[in-house]
Coordinates of C-alpha atoms and ligand atoms in Angstrom, one line a residue:
Chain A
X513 CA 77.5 112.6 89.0
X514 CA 77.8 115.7 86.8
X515 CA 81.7 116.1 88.2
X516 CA 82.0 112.6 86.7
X517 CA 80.7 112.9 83.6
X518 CA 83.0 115.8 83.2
X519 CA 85.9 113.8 84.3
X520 CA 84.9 112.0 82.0
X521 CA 84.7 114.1 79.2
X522 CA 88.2 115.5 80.0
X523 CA 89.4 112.0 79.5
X524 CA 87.7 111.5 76.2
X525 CA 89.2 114.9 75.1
X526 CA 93.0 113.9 76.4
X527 CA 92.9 110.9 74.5
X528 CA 92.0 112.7 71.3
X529 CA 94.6 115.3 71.6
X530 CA 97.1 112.7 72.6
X531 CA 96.2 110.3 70.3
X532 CA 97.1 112.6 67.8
X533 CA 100.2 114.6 69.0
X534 CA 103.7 112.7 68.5
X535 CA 105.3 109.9 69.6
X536 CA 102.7 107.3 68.3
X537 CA 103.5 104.4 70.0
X538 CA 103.3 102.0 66.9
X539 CA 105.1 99.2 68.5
X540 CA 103.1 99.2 71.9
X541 CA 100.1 99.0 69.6
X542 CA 100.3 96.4 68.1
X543 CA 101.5 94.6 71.4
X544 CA 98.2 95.7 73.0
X545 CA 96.1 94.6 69.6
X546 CA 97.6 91.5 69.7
X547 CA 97.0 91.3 73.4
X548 CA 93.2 92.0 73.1
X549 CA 93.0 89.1 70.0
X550 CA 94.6 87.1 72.1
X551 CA 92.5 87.5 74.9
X552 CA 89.4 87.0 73.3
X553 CA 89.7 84.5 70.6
X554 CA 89.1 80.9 71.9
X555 CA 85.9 82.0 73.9
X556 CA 84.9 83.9 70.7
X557 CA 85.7 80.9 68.6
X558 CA 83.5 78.8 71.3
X559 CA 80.9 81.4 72.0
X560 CA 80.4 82.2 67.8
X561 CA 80.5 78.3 66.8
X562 CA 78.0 77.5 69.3
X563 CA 75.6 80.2 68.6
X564 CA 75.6 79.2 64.8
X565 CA 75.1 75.8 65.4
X566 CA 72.3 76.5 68.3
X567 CA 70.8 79.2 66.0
X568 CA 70.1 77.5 62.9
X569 CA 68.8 74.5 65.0
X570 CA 66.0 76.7 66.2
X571 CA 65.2 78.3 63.1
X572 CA 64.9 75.1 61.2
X573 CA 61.5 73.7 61.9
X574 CA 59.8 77.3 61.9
X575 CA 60.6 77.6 58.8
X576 CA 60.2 74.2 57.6
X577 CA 57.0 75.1 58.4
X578 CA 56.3 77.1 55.4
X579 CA 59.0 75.3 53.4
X580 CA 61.6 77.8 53.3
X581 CA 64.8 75.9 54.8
X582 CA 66.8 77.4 51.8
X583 CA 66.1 80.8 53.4
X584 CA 68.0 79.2 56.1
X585 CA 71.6 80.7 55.3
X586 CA 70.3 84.1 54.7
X587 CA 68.0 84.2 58.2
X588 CA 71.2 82.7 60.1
X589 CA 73.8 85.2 58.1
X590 CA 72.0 88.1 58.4
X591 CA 70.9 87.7 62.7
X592 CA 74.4 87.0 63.2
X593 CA 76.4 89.3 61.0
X594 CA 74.1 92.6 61.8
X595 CA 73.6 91.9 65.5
X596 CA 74.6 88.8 67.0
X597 CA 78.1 89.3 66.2
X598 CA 79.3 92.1 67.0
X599 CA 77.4 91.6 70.2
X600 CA 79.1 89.0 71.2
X601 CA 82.5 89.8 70.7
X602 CA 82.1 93.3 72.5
X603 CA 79.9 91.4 75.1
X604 CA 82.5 89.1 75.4
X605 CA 86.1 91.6 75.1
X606 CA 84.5 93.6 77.7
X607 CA 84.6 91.0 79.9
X608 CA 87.6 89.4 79.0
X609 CA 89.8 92.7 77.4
X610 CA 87.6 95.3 79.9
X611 CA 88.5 93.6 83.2
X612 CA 92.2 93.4 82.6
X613 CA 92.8 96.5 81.2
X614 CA 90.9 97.8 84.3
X615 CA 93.0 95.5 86.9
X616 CA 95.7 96.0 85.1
X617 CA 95.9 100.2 85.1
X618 CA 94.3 99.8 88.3
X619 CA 97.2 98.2 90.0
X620 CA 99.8 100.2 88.3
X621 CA 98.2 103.0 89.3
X622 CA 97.9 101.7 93.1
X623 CA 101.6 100.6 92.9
X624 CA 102.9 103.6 91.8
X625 CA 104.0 102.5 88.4
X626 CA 101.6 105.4 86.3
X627 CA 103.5 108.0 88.4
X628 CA 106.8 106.2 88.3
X629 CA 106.5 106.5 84.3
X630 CA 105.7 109.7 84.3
X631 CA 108.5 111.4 86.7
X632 CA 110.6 109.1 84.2
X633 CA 109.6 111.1 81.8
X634 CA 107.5 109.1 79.7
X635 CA 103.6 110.6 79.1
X636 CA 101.3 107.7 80.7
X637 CA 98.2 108.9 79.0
X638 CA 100.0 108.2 75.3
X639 CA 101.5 105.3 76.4
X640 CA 99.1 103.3 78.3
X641 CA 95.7 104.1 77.3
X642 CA 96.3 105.7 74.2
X643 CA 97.4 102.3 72.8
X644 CA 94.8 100.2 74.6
X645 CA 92.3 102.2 73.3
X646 CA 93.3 102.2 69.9
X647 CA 94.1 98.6 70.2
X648 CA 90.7 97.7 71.5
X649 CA 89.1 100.2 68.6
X650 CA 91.2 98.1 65.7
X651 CA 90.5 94.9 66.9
X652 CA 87.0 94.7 67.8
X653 CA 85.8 95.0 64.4
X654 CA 88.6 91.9 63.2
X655 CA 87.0 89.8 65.8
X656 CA 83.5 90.9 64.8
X657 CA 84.5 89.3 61.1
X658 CA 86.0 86.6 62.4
X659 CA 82.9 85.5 65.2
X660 CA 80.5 85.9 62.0
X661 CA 82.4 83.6 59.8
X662 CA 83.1 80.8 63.2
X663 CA 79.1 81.3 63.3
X664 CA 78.5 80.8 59.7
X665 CA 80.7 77.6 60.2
X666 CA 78.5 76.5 63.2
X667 CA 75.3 76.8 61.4
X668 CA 76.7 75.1 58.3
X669 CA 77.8 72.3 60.6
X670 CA 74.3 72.0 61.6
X671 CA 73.0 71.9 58.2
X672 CA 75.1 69.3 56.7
X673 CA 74.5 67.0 59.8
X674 CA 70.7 66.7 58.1
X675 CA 71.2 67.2 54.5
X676 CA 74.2 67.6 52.3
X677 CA 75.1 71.0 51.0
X678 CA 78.0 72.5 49.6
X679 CA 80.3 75.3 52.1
X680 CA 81.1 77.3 48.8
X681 CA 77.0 77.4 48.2
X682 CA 76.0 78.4 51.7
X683 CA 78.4 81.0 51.7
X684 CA 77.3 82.0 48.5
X685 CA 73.9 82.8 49.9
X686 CA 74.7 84.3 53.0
X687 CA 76.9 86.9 51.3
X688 CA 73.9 87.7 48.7
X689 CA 71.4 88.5 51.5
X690 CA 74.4 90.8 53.1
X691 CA 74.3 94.4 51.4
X692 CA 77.1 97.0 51.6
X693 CA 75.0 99.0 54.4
X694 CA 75.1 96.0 56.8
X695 CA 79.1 95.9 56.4
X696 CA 79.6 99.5 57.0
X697 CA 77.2 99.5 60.0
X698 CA 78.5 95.9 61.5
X699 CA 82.3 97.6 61.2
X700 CA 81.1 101.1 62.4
X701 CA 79.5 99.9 65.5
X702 CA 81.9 97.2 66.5
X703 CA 84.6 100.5 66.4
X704 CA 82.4 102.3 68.4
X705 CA 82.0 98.8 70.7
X706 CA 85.8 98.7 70.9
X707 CA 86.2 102.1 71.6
X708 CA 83.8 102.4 74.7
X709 CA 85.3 98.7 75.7
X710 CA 89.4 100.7 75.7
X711 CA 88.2 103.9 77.3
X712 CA 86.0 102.6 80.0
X713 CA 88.7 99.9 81.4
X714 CA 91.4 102.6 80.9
X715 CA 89.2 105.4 82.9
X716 CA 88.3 103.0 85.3
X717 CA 91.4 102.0 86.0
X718 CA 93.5 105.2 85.8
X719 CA 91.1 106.7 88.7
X720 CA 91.1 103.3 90.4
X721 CA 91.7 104.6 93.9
X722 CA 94.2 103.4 96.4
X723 CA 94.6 100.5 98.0
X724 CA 94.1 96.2 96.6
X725 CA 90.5 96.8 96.7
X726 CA 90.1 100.0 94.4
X727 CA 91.8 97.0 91.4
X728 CA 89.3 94.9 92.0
X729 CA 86.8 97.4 91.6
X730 CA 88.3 98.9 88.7
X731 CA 87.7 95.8 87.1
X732 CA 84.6 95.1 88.4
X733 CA 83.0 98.4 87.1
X734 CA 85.1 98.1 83.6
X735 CA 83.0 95.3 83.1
X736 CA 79.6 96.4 84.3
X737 CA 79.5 99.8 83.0
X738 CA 81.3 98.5 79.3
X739 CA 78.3 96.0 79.3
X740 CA 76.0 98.4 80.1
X741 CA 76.9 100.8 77.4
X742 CA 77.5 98.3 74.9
X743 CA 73.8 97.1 75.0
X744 CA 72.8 101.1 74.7
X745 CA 75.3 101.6 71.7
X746 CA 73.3 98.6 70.2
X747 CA 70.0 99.5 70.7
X748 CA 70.6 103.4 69.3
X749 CA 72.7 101.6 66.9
X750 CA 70.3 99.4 65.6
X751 CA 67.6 102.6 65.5
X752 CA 69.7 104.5 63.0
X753 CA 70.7 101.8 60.4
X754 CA 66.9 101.2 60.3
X755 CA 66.4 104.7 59.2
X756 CA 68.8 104.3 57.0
X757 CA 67.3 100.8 55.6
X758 CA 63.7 102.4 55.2
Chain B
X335 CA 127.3 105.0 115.4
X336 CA 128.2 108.9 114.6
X337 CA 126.1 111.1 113.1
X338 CA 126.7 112.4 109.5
X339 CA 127.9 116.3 109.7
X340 CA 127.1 119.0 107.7
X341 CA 128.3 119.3 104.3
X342 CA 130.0 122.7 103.5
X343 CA 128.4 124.0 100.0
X344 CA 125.2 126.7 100.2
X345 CA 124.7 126.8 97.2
X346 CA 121.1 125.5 96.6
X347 CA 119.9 123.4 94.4
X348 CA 116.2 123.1 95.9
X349 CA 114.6 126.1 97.5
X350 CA 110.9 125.4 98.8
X351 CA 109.4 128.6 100.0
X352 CA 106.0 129.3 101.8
X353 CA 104.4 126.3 100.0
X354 CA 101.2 125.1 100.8
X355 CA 98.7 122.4 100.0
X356 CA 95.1 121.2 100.8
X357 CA 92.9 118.4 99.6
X358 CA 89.3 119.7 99.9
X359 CA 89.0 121.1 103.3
X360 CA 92.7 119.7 105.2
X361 CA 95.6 121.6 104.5
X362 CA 98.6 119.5 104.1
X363 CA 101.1 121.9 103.9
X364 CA 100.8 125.1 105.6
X365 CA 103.5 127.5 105.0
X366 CA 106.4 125.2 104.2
X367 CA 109.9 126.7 103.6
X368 CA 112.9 124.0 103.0
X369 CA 116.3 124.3 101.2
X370 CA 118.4 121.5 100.1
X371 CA 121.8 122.1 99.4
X372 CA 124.2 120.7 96.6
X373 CA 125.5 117.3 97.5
X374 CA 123.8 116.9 100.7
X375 CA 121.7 114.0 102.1
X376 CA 118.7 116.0 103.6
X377 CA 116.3 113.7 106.2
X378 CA 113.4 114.7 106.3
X379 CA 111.1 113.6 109.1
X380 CA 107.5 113.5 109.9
X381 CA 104.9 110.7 111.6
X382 CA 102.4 109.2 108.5
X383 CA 99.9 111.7 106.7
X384 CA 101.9 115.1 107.7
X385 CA 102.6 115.5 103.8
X386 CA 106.3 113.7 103.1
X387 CA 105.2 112.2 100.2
X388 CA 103.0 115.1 98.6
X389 CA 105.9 117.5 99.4
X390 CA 108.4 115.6 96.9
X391 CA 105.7 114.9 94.6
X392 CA 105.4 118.8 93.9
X393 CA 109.1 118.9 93.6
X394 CA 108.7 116.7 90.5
X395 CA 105.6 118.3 89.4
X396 CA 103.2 115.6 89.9
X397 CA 101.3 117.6 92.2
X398 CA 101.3 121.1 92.1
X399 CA 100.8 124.0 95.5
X400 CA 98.2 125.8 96.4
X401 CA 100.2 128.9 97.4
X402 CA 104.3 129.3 97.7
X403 CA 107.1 128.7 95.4
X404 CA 109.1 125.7 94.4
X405 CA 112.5 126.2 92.4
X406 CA 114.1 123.5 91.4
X407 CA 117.9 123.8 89.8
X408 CA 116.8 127.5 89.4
X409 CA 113.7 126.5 87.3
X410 CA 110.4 127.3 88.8
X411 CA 108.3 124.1 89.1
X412 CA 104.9 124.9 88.2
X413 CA 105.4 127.6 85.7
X414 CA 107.2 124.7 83.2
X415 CA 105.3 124.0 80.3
X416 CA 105.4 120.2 79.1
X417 CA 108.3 120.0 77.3
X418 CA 110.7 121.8 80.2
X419 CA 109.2 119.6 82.8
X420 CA 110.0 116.7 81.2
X421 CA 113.9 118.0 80.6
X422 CA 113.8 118.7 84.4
X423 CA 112.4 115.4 85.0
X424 CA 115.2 113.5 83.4
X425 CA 117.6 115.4 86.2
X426 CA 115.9 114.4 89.2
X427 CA 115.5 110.5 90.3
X428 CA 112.5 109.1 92.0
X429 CA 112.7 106.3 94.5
X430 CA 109.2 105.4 95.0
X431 CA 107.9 104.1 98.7
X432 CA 106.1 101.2 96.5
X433 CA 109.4 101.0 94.2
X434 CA 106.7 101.1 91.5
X435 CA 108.7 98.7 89.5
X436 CA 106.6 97.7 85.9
X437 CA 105.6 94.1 87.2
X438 CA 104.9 93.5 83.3
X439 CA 108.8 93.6 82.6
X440 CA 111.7 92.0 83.5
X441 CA 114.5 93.7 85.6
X442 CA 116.4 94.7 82.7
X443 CA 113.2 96.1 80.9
X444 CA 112.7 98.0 84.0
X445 CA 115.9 99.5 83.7
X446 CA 116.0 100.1 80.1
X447 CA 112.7 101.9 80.0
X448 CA 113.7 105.2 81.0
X449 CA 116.7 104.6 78.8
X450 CA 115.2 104.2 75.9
X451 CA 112.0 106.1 76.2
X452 CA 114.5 109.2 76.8
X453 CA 117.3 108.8 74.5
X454 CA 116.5 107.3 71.1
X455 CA 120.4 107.7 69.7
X456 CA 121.7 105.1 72.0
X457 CA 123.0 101.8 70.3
X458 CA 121.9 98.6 72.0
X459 CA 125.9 98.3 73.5
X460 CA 125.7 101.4 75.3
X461 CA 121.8 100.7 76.6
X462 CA 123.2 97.2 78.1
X463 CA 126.1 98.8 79.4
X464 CA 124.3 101.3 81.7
X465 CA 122.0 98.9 82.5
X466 CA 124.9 96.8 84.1
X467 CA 126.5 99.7 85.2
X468 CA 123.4 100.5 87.6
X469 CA 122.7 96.7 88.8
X470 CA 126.3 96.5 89.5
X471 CA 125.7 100.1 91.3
X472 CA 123.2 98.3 93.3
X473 CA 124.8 94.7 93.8
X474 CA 122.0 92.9 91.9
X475 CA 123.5 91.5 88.7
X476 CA 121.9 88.1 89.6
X477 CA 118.5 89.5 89.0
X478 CA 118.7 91.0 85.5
X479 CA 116.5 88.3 83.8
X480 CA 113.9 87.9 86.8
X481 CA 110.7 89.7 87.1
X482 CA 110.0 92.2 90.1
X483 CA 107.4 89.7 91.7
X484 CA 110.2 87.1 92.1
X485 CA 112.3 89.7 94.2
X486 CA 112.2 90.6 97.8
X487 CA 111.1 93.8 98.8
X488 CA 115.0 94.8 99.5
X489 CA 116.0 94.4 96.2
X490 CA 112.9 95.8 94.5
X491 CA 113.9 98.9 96.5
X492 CA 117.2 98.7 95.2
X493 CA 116.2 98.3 91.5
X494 CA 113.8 100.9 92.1
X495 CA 116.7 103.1 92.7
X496 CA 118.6 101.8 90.1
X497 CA 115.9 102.3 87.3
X498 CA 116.3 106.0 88.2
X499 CA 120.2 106.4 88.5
X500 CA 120.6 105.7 84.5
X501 CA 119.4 108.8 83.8
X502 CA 122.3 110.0 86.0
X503 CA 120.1 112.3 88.1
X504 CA 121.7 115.6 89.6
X505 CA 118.7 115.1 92.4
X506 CA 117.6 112.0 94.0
X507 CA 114.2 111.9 95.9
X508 CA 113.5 109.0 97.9
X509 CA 110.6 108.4 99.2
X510 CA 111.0 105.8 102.7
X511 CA 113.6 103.7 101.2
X512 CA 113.6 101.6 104.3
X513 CA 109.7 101.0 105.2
X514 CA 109.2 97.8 105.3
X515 CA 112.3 96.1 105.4
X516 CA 114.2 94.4 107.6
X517 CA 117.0 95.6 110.5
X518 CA 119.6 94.4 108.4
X519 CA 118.4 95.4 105.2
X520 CA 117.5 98.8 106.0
X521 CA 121.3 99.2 106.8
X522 CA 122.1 98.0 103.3
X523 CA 119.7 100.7 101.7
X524 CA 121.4 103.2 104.5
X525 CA 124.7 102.6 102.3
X526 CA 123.9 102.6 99.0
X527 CA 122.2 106.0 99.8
X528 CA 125.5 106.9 100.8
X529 CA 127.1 104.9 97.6
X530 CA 125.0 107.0 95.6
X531 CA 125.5 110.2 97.4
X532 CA 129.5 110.0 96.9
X533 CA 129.5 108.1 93.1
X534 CA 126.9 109.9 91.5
X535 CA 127.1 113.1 93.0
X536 CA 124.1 113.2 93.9
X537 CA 121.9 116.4 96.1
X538 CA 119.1 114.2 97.7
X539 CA 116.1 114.2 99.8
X540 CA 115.6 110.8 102.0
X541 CA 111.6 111.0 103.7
X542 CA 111.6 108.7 106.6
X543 CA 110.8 107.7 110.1
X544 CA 113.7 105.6 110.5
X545 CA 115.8 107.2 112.9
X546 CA 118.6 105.0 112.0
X547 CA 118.6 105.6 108.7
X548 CA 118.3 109.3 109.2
X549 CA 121.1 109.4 111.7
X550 CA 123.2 106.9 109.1
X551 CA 122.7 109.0 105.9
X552 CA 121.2 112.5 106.6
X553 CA 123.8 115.5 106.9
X554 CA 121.1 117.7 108.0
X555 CA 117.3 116.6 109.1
X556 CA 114.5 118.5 108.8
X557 CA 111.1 117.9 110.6
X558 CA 108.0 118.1 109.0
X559 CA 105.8 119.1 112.1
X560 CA 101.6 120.5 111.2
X561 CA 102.3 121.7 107.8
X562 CA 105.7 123.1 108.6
X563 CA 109.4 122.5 108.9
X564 CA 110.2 123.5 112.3
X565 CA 113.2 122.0 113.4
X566 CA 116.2 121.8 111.0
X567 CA 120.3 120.8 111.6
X568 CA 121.8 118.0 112.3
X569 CA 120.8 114.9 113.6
X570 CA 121.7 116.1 117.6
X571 CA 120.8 119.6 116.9
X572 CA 117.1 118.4 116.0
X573 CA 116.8 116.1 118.8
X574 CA 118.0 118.3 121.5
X575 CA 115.1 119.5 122.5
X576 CA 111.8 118.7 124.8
X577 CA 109.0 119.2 122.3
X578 CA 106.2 117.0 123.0
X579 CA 105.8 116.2 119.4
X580 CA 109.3 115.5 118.3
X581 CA 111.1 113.5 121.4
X582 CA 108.4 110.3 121.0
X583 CA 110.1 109.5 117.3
X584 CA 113.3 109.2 119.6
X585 CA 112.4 107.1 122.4
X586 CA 110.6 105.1 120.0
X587 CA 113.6 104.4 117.7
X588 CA 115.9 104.4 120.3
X589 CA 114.5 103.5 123.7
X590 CA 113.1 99.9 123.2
Ligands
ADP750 N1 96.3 112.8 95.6 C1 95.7 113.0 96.8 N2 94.4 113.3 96.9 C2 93.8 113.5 98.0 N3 94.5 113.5 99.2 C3 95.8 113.2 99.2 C4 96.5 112.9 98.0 N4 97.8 112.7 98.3 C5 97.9 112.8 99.6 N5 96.7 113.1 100.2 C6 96.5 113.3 101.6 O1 97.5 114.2 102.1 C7 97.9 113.7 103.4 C8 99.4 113.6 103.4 O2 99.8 112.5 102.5 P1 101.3 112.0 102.3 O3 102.1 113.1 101.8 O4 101.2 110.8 101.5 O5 101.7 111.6 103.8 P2 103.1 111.1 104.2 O6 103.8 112.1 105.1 O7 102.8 109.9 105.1 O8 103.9 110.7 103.0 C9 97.2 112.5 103.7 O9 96.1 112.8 104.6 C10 96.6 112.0 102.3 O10 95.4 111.4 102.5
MG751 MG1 104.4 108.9 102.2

C-alpha cells in the first residue's frame, strides 16, 4: 500500500519534470485533446440535456409553491454550473476517456509497444502519458462549459414547453446569479477532475501487468479508482470554495 | 542442411561479463559472461524463463544488472546518462518476440516513427524512400497502407524487423523471431536474418529454441543453462555432448 502510493508519487513527479523538459509534443496533443472531446461529447450532450430538462422539472412545483418560478433559471444555473457539471463530465470522461486510456496503455504495454518505443529511442513517458494527461487536463474544463450550456438548453426547453420566455432572457439571469468565484472554482476543479482522470488511466495502464487480462484490469481500475477520486476532489472541493463564499 | 561456420573477426562488439540479475528472491542470471563478435549471427539458446529475453533487454538498457558488466560498442551500458543511451539506442535494432508493432498506425507509420522521431532534417522524399527501402528489404510492399491487425503474425515479424533496420542498426537483437510461426515461415524469417546479416552488416544476437533456425542462421550458439552460458561454438560443437540438460532440445527438434 505505502510502496504504491510511492510509485505513485514517482509517477506524478516524472510527469512534472517531463512535462516540462523539451520535445513538447504539440501535435500529439492536440490529437489526444481531440481524442478525449471526441470521446465524450454525444453522451455529455445526452447526459447534460437530460439533466437540465429533468432538473428544472423537479424544481418547478417546489417553488411554485412559494411563487418563485422566476428564481427558476438561477436555482437550475447555479446546481448545474457549480456542481452538476463538472460532475458529470469528469463522471462521465472517466468512464469513457479513463477506460481507454487504461486499455489502451495497458495493451501497449502488454504487447511490447511502450518498450519497443523506447529502445527506438523515443521517451514513452513524454510521449504517451504526457500528452494524455495534458490532453485530459485541457479538455475537461471545455466540456465542463459546454455540459453547462447543453443543461441550460435542457432546462429552457422545459420552461418554454409551459410558458413562453425568451433564450436571450433566461440566459440573462442565469449569468447574473453566476459570480466570478463560481467560474474560477468550476474551471479549477474540472482541471484538477481532468488531471486525476489522465494520470490514473495512464498509471494504470503503464503498470498494467502482463498478459490479456492485466488490460482489462487496467481499465477496470482506471475507471473505479478515477470515480472514486473524482467524488473526493468534489466533496474537498466543494468544502473550500464555501470558505471562500462565507 | 549444413551448419553455418564460424565467422573469422574477434573483434567484439558486445562483451557481457559476470552479469547477474534477480527479481526479488530468483536470480535470473547468475554469473553470465558472453561475447558477440562483429558480423556474426550469435544463437543463443535456453528452455522458457532461463533469462533470454532479460539478457538482451539489459543490452539495450531497459533493464539494468545487479552485478557484472555490459559494454556495448565500447560504451558501458549502465553508466550512460539519457542522452548517450539514446545515441546508442539508435545503433542497435530490436526485434521484439511480440513484434510490438503500434496497432494504432498503419504499416508505414510504423516504419516512419523511428524515422522521424529520430531525425527531424529528413525531407518527406527521403522518409518514403527508406521506408520502401526496408518493406522492400522485407518483401512486404503490399502491406504499406494496412494496419498490423490485418497481417499475419509472419509478416508482423517481418515489419517488426523492418521498423528497426531504418535506423540502419550496427547491432540487431532479436528476440524468438520464429515462435509462433509456421514450418515454412520460420524458414523465411531463417533468411532474412541472413539477408540482413550480409546487406546491412549487421553483428546480431538471434534468442531461440528453434533448432532449425539456430542451425540455419547462427555462426556460433551459445547456451543459456541456470544463469549461465556454459556451452559455446558452433552448432555441432554445442551438441556434442551428453549433458542431461542440453541433448533433450535436440531430440526434441530433431527426433520426432
Ligand atoms: N520485469 C520483470 N519483472 C519481474 N520478473 C521478470 C521481469 N522480466 C522477467 N522476469 C522473470 O525473469 C525470468 C526470465 O524471464 P525471460 O528473460 O523473459 O525468460 P526467457 O528466457 O523465456 O526469455 C522469468 O521467470 C520472468 O518471470
Ligand atoms: Mg523471452
Amino acid at each position: 500500500m505505502f510502496l504504491e502510493l510511492y510509485r505513485v508519487h514517482l509517477f506524478i513527479t516524472k510527469f512534472f519534470k517531463e512535462a516540462f523538459t523539451p520535445p513538447f509534443e504539440g501535435k500529439e496533443i492536440l490529437k489526444q485533446c481531440y481524442q478525449v472531446g471526441y470521446k465524450s461529447l454525444a453522451l455529455i450532450s445526452l447526459t447534460g440535456f437530460i439533466t437540465g430538462i429533468v432538473f428544472a422539472k423537479q424544481s418547478r412545483p417546489s417553488l411554485a409553491e412559494f411563487g418563485a418560478t422566476s428564481w427558476l433559471p438561477s436555482l437550475v444555473g447555479i446546481a448545474l454550473f457549480r456542481t452538476l457539471a463538472p460532475l458529470l463530465t469528469a463522471l462521465i470522461s472517466a468512464g469513457k476517456v479513463g477506460s481507454s486510456i487504461g486499455a489502451e496503455l495497458g495493451s501497449m504495454k502488454v504487447t511490447e509497444q511502450i518498450e519497443a518505443m523506447e529502445v527506438s529511442a523515443t521517451n514513452p513517458f513524454s510521449y504517451l502519458v504526457v500528452t494524455r494527461v495534458l490532453a485530459t487536463t485541457i479538455t475537461l474544463p471545455i466540456l465542463t462549459f459546454y455540459t453547462a450550456f447543453v443543461g441550460l438548453l435542457g432546462a429552457f426547453l422545459n420552461v418554454t414547453l409551459s410558458e413562453s420566455a425568451s433564450f436571450s432572457a433566461f440566459v440573462q439571469s442565469f449569468l447574473e446569479s453566476i459570480t466570478f468565484l463560481d467560474v474560477i472554482a468550476s474551471t479549477v476543479k474540472a482541471i484538477i477532475f481532468g488531471f486525476t482522470i489522465g494520470m490514473v488511466g495512464c498509471y494504470q495502464g503503464f503498470n498494467s501487468s502482463k498478459g490479456t487480462e492485466g488490460v482489462g484490469k487496467a481499465a477496470n481500475s482506471a475507471v473505479v479508482i478515477g470515480m472514486f477520486l473524482v467524488f473526493m476532489e468534489e466533496v474537498i472541493a466543494t468544502q473550500i470554495t464555501f470558505m471562500f463564499r462565507t | 542442411m549444413e551448419a553455418k561456420s564460424k565467422t573469422t573477426t574477434t573483434e567484439t562488439v558486445i562483451s557481457i561479463r559476470n552479469v547477474e540479475k534477480s527479481f526479488g528472491d530468483y536470480q535470473v542470471l547468475k554469473g553470465a559472461d558472453l561475447d558477440l563478435y562483429k558480423g556474426e549471427n550469435l544463437v543463443v539458446l535456453g528452455r522458457s524463463g532461463t533469462g533470454k529475453s532479460v539478457l538482451i533487454k539489459i543490452i539495450s538498457g531497459l533493464l539494468t544488472q545487479d552485478a557484472g558488466t555490459v559494454s556495448v560498442l565500447g560504451k558501458e551500458v549502465s553508466q550512460l546518462n539519457a542522452k548517450e543511451l539514446l545515441e546508442l539506442r539508435l545503433r542497435i535494432g530490436f526485434s521484439f518476440q511480440s513484434s510490438a508493432l503500434y496497432d494504432s498506425m498503419t504499416i508505414r507509420q510504423n516504419l516512419e516513427f523511428p524515422l522521424i522521431r529520430n531525425k527531424k532534417n529528413l525531407t518527406k522524399g527521403e522518409i518514403n524512400k527508406a521506408v520502401e527501402t526496408v518493406l522492400d528489404a522485407v518483401g512486404l510492399m503490399q502491406t504499406i497502407n494496412q494496419m498490423p491487425s490485418e497481417l499475419s503474425g509472419g509478416q508482423k515479424k517481418r515489419i517488426g524487423i523492418a521498423r528497426t533496420l531504418i535506423l540502419q542498426p550496427e547491432i540487431m537483437l532479436y528476440d524468438e523471431p520464429t515462435a509462433g510461426l509456421d514450418p515454412i515461415t520460420c524458414l523465411e524469417i531463417n533468411r532474412l536474418i541472413n539477408e540482413v546479416q550480409e546487406r546491412y552488416k549487421t553483428s546480431s544476437i538471434v534468442i531461440t529454441h528453434d533448432l532449425t533456425c539456430a542451425k540455419e542462421v547462427g555462426n556460433r550458439i551459445a547456451m543459456l543453462l541456470d544463469g549461465q552460458f556454459q556451452r559455446a561454438g558452433t552448432f555441432d560443437e554445442v551438441f556434442d555432448t551428453d549433458d542431461q540438460r542440453v541433448t533433450p532440445f535436440f531430440e526434441y527438434n530433431f527426433i520426432q
